[in-house]
Amino acid sequence: MRNVNKENALVVFSGGQDSTTCLFWAKKMFKEVEALTFVYGQKHIQEVEAARHIAEIAGVKWDVMDVSFISKLGRNSLTDSSMEMDQEQPVGGVPNTFVPGRNLFFLSIAAVYARERGINHMVTGVGETDFSGYPDCRDAFIKSLNVTLNLAMDEQFVIHTPLMWIDKAKTWAMADELGVLDLVRKETLTCYNGIKGDGCGHCPACKLRREGLEKYLKELGVRN
Ligand code: ZN
């Protein structure tokens, strides 16, 4: 039987607010943590640099995998500069920032990568609370994929989703509890326009992030 280290975890890591919070959550939960970042044709390659830098600060092993082919399979406004980005979720649909198959590809590749290293715990920052209607952020999808991956490779993978049921304000609270609120504020890149930290301030990702932070700081009773 293959040697599986139950104390190690692999984090699917974009360098954004959610996956960075998950990276530090994993560091608390597991003895050893590795982070895997995907290049998928995103317009802002600064994301990858932010991820590399945060992994270095966190002291975790970091790797990057190029899966740019997924942006050629389906059109979306995160990888196609000729498309104008939806600012709101259209009625009865997903915004064009949705990258079809993204989490399916990422987690499937991450599972093969983890298996090769004897890791069976995987962590992803997806959640269905503030999720813009992306179907591959839902709990049912993650659970279903977890079963599929186990069947596909005859393994016992466990996909952890610490943010599944919490909103952005609670994600900020978690970062604070983990002692990385400032790091997440300054070093992560969530903005759809590729600006680190507080971002451009007006894209849907910046709005969601800022509203969550304001709500959390208000709850804390902190004014700034
Ligand atoms: Zn922005």
Tab-separated table of C-alpha atoms and ligand atoms in Angstrom:
chain	number	residue	atom	x	y	z
A	1	MET	CA	0.000	0.000	0.000
A	2	ARG	CA	1.120	3.495	-0.832
A	3	ASN	CA	2.471	5.545	2.013
A	4	VAL	CA	0.029	8.380	2.772
A	5	ASN	CA	0.997	11.070	5.200
A	6	LYS	CA	-2.160	12.054	7.040
A	7	GLU	CA	-0.542	15.138	8.484
A	8	ASN	CA	0.135	16.905	5.207
A	9	ALA	CA	-2.140	19.016	3.090
A	10	LEU	CA	-2.104	20.624	-0.332
A	11	VAL	CA	-3.778	24.022	-0.694
A	12	VAL	CA	-5.134	25.154	-4.059
A	13	PHE	CA	-3.697	28.629	-3.833
A	14	SER	CA	-4.462	31.683	-5.967
A	15	GLY	CA	-2.909	34.345	-3.747
A	16	GLY	CA	-6.325	35.928	-3.138
A	17	GLN	CA	-8.058	36.660	0.159
A	18	ASP	CA	-9.891	33.332	0.407
A	19	SER	CA	-7.127	30.914	-0.475
A	20	THR	CA	-4.595	32.844	1.630
A	21	THR	CA	-6.889	32.547	4.646
A	22	CYS	CA	-7.161	28.832	3.837
A	23	LEU	CA	-3.373	28.535	3.588
A	24	PHE	CA	-2.941	29.813	7.138
A	25	TRP	CA	-5.895	27.715	8.341
A	26	ALA	CA	-4.139	24.658	6.866
A	27	LYS	CA	-0.870	25.625	8.531
A	28	LYS	CA	-2.703	25.498	11.856
A	29	MET	CA	-4.463	22.208	11.094
A	30	PHE	CA	-1.687	20.209	9.431
A	31	LYS	CA	1.931	19.529	10.142
A	32	GLU	CA	3.129	20.261	6.655
A	33	VAL	CA	1.461	22.340	3.996
A	34	GLU	CA	2.194	22.790	0.332
A	35	ALA	CA	0.579	25.306	-1.992
A	36	LEU	CA	-0.205	24.869	-5.671
A	37	THR	CA	-1.005	27.849	-7.908
A	38	PHE	CA	-2.546	27.588	-11.357
A	39	VAL	CA	-1.855	29.768	-14.353
A	40	TYR	CA	-5.055	29.572	-16.406
A	41	GLY	CA	-4.666	32.466	-18.793
A	42	GLN	CA	-5.749	35.108	-16.263
A	43	LYS	CA	-5.115	38.629	-17.549
A	44	HIS	CA	-3.207	39.601	-14.448
A	45	ILE	CA	-0.134	37.540	-13.951
A	46	GLN	CA	0.610	39.616	-10.820
A	47	GLU	CA	-1.694	37.089	-9.105
A	48	VAL	CA	0.975	34.451	-9.510
A	49	GLU	CA	3.661	36.744	-8.143
A	50	ALA	CA	1.439	37.584	-5.135
A	51	ALA	CA	0.913	33.859	-4.502
A	52	ARG	CA	4.639	33.134	-4.686
A	53	HIS	CA	5.398	35.960	-2.281
A	54	ILE	CA	2.741	34.912	0.269
A	55	ALA	CA	3.880	31.277	0.162
A	56	GLU	CA	7.389	32.507	0.906
A	57	ILE	CA	6.159	34.550	3.901
A	58	ALA	CA	4.140	31.527	5.104
A	59	GLY	CA	7.185	29.312	4.723
A	60	VAL	CA	5.382	26.683	2.660
A	61	LYS	CA	6.558	24.812	-0.375
A	62	TRP	CA	5.048	26.417	-3.464
A	63	ASP	CA	4.595	25.236	-6.994
A	64	VAL	CA	2.902	26.605	-10.094
A	65	MET	CA	1.123	24.671	-12.809
A	66	ASP	CA	0.250	26.052	-16.236
A	67	VAL	CA	-3.257	25.076	-17.362
A	68	SER	CA	-3.796	27.994	-19.753
A	69	PHE	CA	-5.581	25.669	-22.168
A	70	ILE	CA	-8.775	26.003	-20.090
A	71	SER	CA	-9.214	29.617	-21.224
A	72	LYS	CA	-9.214	28.399	-24.830
A	73	LEU	CA	-11.995	25.901	-24.152
A	74	GLY	CA	-14.582	28.369	-22.868
A	75	ARG	CA	-14.797	32.148	-23.101
A	76	ASN	CA	-14.897	34.287	-19.976
A	77	SER	CA	-14.061	37.882	-19.101
A	78	LEU	CA	-11.244	36.991	-16.696
A	79	THR	CA	-9.068	35.643	-19.475
A	80	ASP	CA	-10.484	37.388	-22.567
A	81	SER	CA	-9.599	41.102	-22.760
A	82	SER	CA	-12.079	41.674	-25.602
A	83	MET	CA	-15.024	40.903	-23.295
A	84	GLU	CA	-16.510	43.494	-20.999
A	85	MET	CA	-16.766	42.211	-17.449
A	86	ASP	CA	-20.231	41.748	-15.919
A	87	GLN	CA	-20.539	43.930	-12.832
A	88	GLU	CA	-23.591	42.154	-11.479
A	89	GLN	CA	-24.931	38.640	-11.530
A	90	PRO	CA	-27.342	38.461	-14.493
A	91	VAL	CA	-30.839	37.217	-13.671
A	92	GLY	CA	-30.986	33.458	-14.053
A	93	GLY	CA	-27.324	33.056	-14.967
A	94	VAL	CA	-23.725	33.369	-13.944
A	95	PRO	CA	-21.613	36.490	-14.604
A	96	ASN	CA	-19.130	36.222	-17.474
A	97	THR	CA	-16.298	36.157	-14.906
A	98	PHE	CA	-17.215	32.495	-14.478
A	99	VAL	CA	-14.441	30.278	-15.878
A	100	PRO	CA	-16.238	27.067	-16.851
A	101	GLY	CA	-14.628	23.975	-15.383
A	102	ARG	CA	-12.022	25.914	-13.409
A	103	ASN	CA	-12.457	24.235	-10.037
A	104	LEU	CA	-13.062	20.883	-11.698
A	105	PHE	CA	-9.721	21.115	-13.502
A	106	PHE	CA	-7.827	22.649	-10.570
A	107	LEU	CA	-8.953	20.091	-8.001
A	108	SER	CA	-8.542	17.132	-10.359
A	109	ILE	CA	-4.994	18.192	-11.204
A	110	ALA	CA	-4.294	18.991	-7.548
A	111	ALA	CA	-5.435	15.474	-6.595
A	112	VAL	CA	-3.004	13.828	-9.002
A	113	TYR	CA	-0.275	16.182	-7.780
A	114	ALA	CA	-1.093	15.411	-4.122
A	115	ARG	CA	-1.250	11.672	-4.742
A	116	GLU	CA	2.229	11.757	-6.249
A	117	ARG	CA	3.472	13.302	-2.994
A	118	GLY	CA	1.593	10.964	-0.658
A	119	ILE	CA	-0.820	13.732	0.404
A	120	ASN	CA	-4.542	13.014	0.770
A	121	HIS	CA	-5.821	16.251	2.325
A	122	MET	CA	-6.640	19.085	-0.046
A	123	VAL	CA	-7.867	22.545	0.872
A	124	THR	CA	-9.771	24.978	-1.331
A	125	GLY	CA	-11.155	28.438	-0.603
A	126	VAL	CA	-14.449	27.989	-2.441
A	127	GLY	CA	-17.681	28.780	-0.668
A	128	GLU	CA	-21.338	29.160	-1.470
A	129	THR	CA	-22.137	32.154	0.714
A	130	ASP	CA	-20.682	35.040	-1.358
A	131	PHE	CA	-20.175	33.011	-4.489
A	132	SER	CA	-21.620	34.995	-7.435
A	133	GLY	CA	-23.591	31.919	-8.449
A	134	TYR	CA	-20.578	29.946	-9.689
A	135	PRO	CA	-21.809	26.333	-9.710
A	136	ASP	CA	-18.359	24.883	-9.023
A	137	CYS	CA	-18.142	26.734	-5.696
A	138	ARG	CA	-21.071	24.804	-4.261
A	139	ASP	CA	-20.808	22.182	-1.559
A	140	ALA	CA	-22.680	19.576	-3.629
A	141	PHE	CA	-20.104	19.891	-6.408
A	142	ILE	CA	-17.122	19.586	-4.039
A	143	LYS	CA	-18.611	16.515	-2.314
A	144	SER	CA	-19.423	14.920	-5.635
A	145	LEU	CA	-15.940	15.598	-7.005
A	146	ASN	CA	-14.377	14.224	-3.818
A	147	VAL	CA	-16.209	10.927	-4.374
A	148	THR	CA	-15.257	10.927	-8.056
A	149	LEU	CA	-11.562	11.543	-7.328
A	150	ASN	CA	-11.525	8.740	-4.761
A	151	LEU	CA	-13.121	6.385	-7.275
A	152	ALA	CA	-10.886	7.570	-10.115
A	153	MET	CA	-7.654	6.880	-8.252
A	154	ASP	CA	-8.781	4.412	-5.562
A	155	GLU	CA	-7.706	6.895	-2.909
A	156	GLN	CA	-9.107	8.476	0.240
A	157	PHE	CA	-8.821	12.147	-0.576
A	158	VAL	CA	-10.450	14.618	1.786
A	159	ILE	CA	-11.295	18.009	0.286
A	160	HIS	CA	-11.529	20.656	3.008
A	161	THR	CA	-13.560	23.829	2.413
A	162	PRO	CA	-13.158	25.974	5.545
A	163	LEU	CA	-14.981	28.920	3.926
A	164	MET	CA	-17.948	27.007	2.473
A	165	TRP	CA	-20.599	28.406	4.815
A	166	ILE	CA	-19.141	31.736	5.873
A	167	ASP	CA	-19.440	35.149	4.264
A	168	LYS	CA	-16.635	37.607	3.481
A	169	ALA	CA	-16.925	39.346	6.883
A	170	LYS	CA	-16.446	36.012	8.651
A	171	THR	CA	-13.551	35.193	6.325
A	172	TRP	CA	-11.872	38.402	7.517
A	173	ALA	CA	-12.637	37.355	11.105
A	174	MET	CA	-10.956	34.011	10.450
A	175	ALA	CA	-7.850	35.735	9.045
A	176	ASP	CA	-7.768	37.900	12.156
A	177	GLU	CA	-8.062	34.875	14.459
A	178	LEU	CA	-5.215	33.265	12.542
A	179	GLY	CA	-3.141	36.408	13.115
A	180	VAL	CA	-2.876	37.318	9.435
A	181	LEU	CA	-5.433	40.098	8.945
A	182	ASP	CA	-2.807	42.663	7.886
A	183	LEU	CA	-1.022	40.190	5.663
A	184	VAL	CA	-4.275	39.313	3.894
A	185	ARG	CA	-5.141	43.025	3.528
A	186	LYS	CA	-1.797	44.013	2.055
A	187	GLU	CA	-0.372	41.029	0.208
A	188	THR	CA	-3.335	39.255	-1.387
A	189	LEU	CA	-4.732	39.988	-4.809
A	190	THR	CA	-8.465	39.535	-5.300
A	191	CYS	CA	-9.168	42.436	-7.671
A	192	TYR	CA	-10.326	41.574	-11.194
A	193	ASN	CA	-8.189	44.490	-12.414
A	194	GLY	CA	-5.007	42.992	-11.007
A	195	ILE	CA	-4.302	45.455	-8.178
A	196	LYS	CA	-2.938	44.067	-4.908
A	197	GLY	CA	-4.308	44.865	-1.438
A	198	ASP	CA	-7.382	47.122	-1.476
A	199	GLY	CA	-7.491	46.779	-5.288
A	200	CYS	CA	-9.227	49.059	-7.802
A	201	GLY	CA	-12.159	49.463	-5.431
A	202	HIS	CA	-14.941	49.149	-8.016
A	203	CYS	CA	-14.839	45.686	-9.620
A	204	PRO	CA	-17.231	43.051	-8.183
A	205	ALA	CA	-14.396	41.262	-6.346
A	206	CYS	CA	-13.163	44.482	-4.711
A	207	LYS	CA	-16.708	45.441	-3.708
A	208	LEU	CA	-17.350	42.082	-2.071
A	209	ARG	CA	-14.005	42.157	-0.308
A	210	ARG	CA	-14.396	45.745	0.946
A	211	GLU	CA	-17.985	45.290	2.120
A	212	GLY	CA	-16.903	42.202	4.059
A	213	LEU	CA	-14.004	44.023	5.668
A	214	GLU	CA	-16.155	47.026	6.584
A	215	LYS	CA	-18.761	44.732	8.126
A	216	TYR	CA	-16.123	42.880	10.127
A	217	LEU	CA	-14.383	46.042	11.356
A	218	LYS	CA	-17.756	47.534	12.301
A	219	GLU	CA	-18.569	44.414	14.294
A	220	LEU	CA	-15.205	44.756	16.006
A	221	GLY	CA	-16.012	48.370	16.792
A	222	VAL	CA	-12.914	49.565	14.985
A	223	ARG	CA	-13.057	52.712	12.881
A	224	ASN	CA	-10.565	53.421	10.162
B	1	ZN	ZN	-10.899	45.547	-8.273
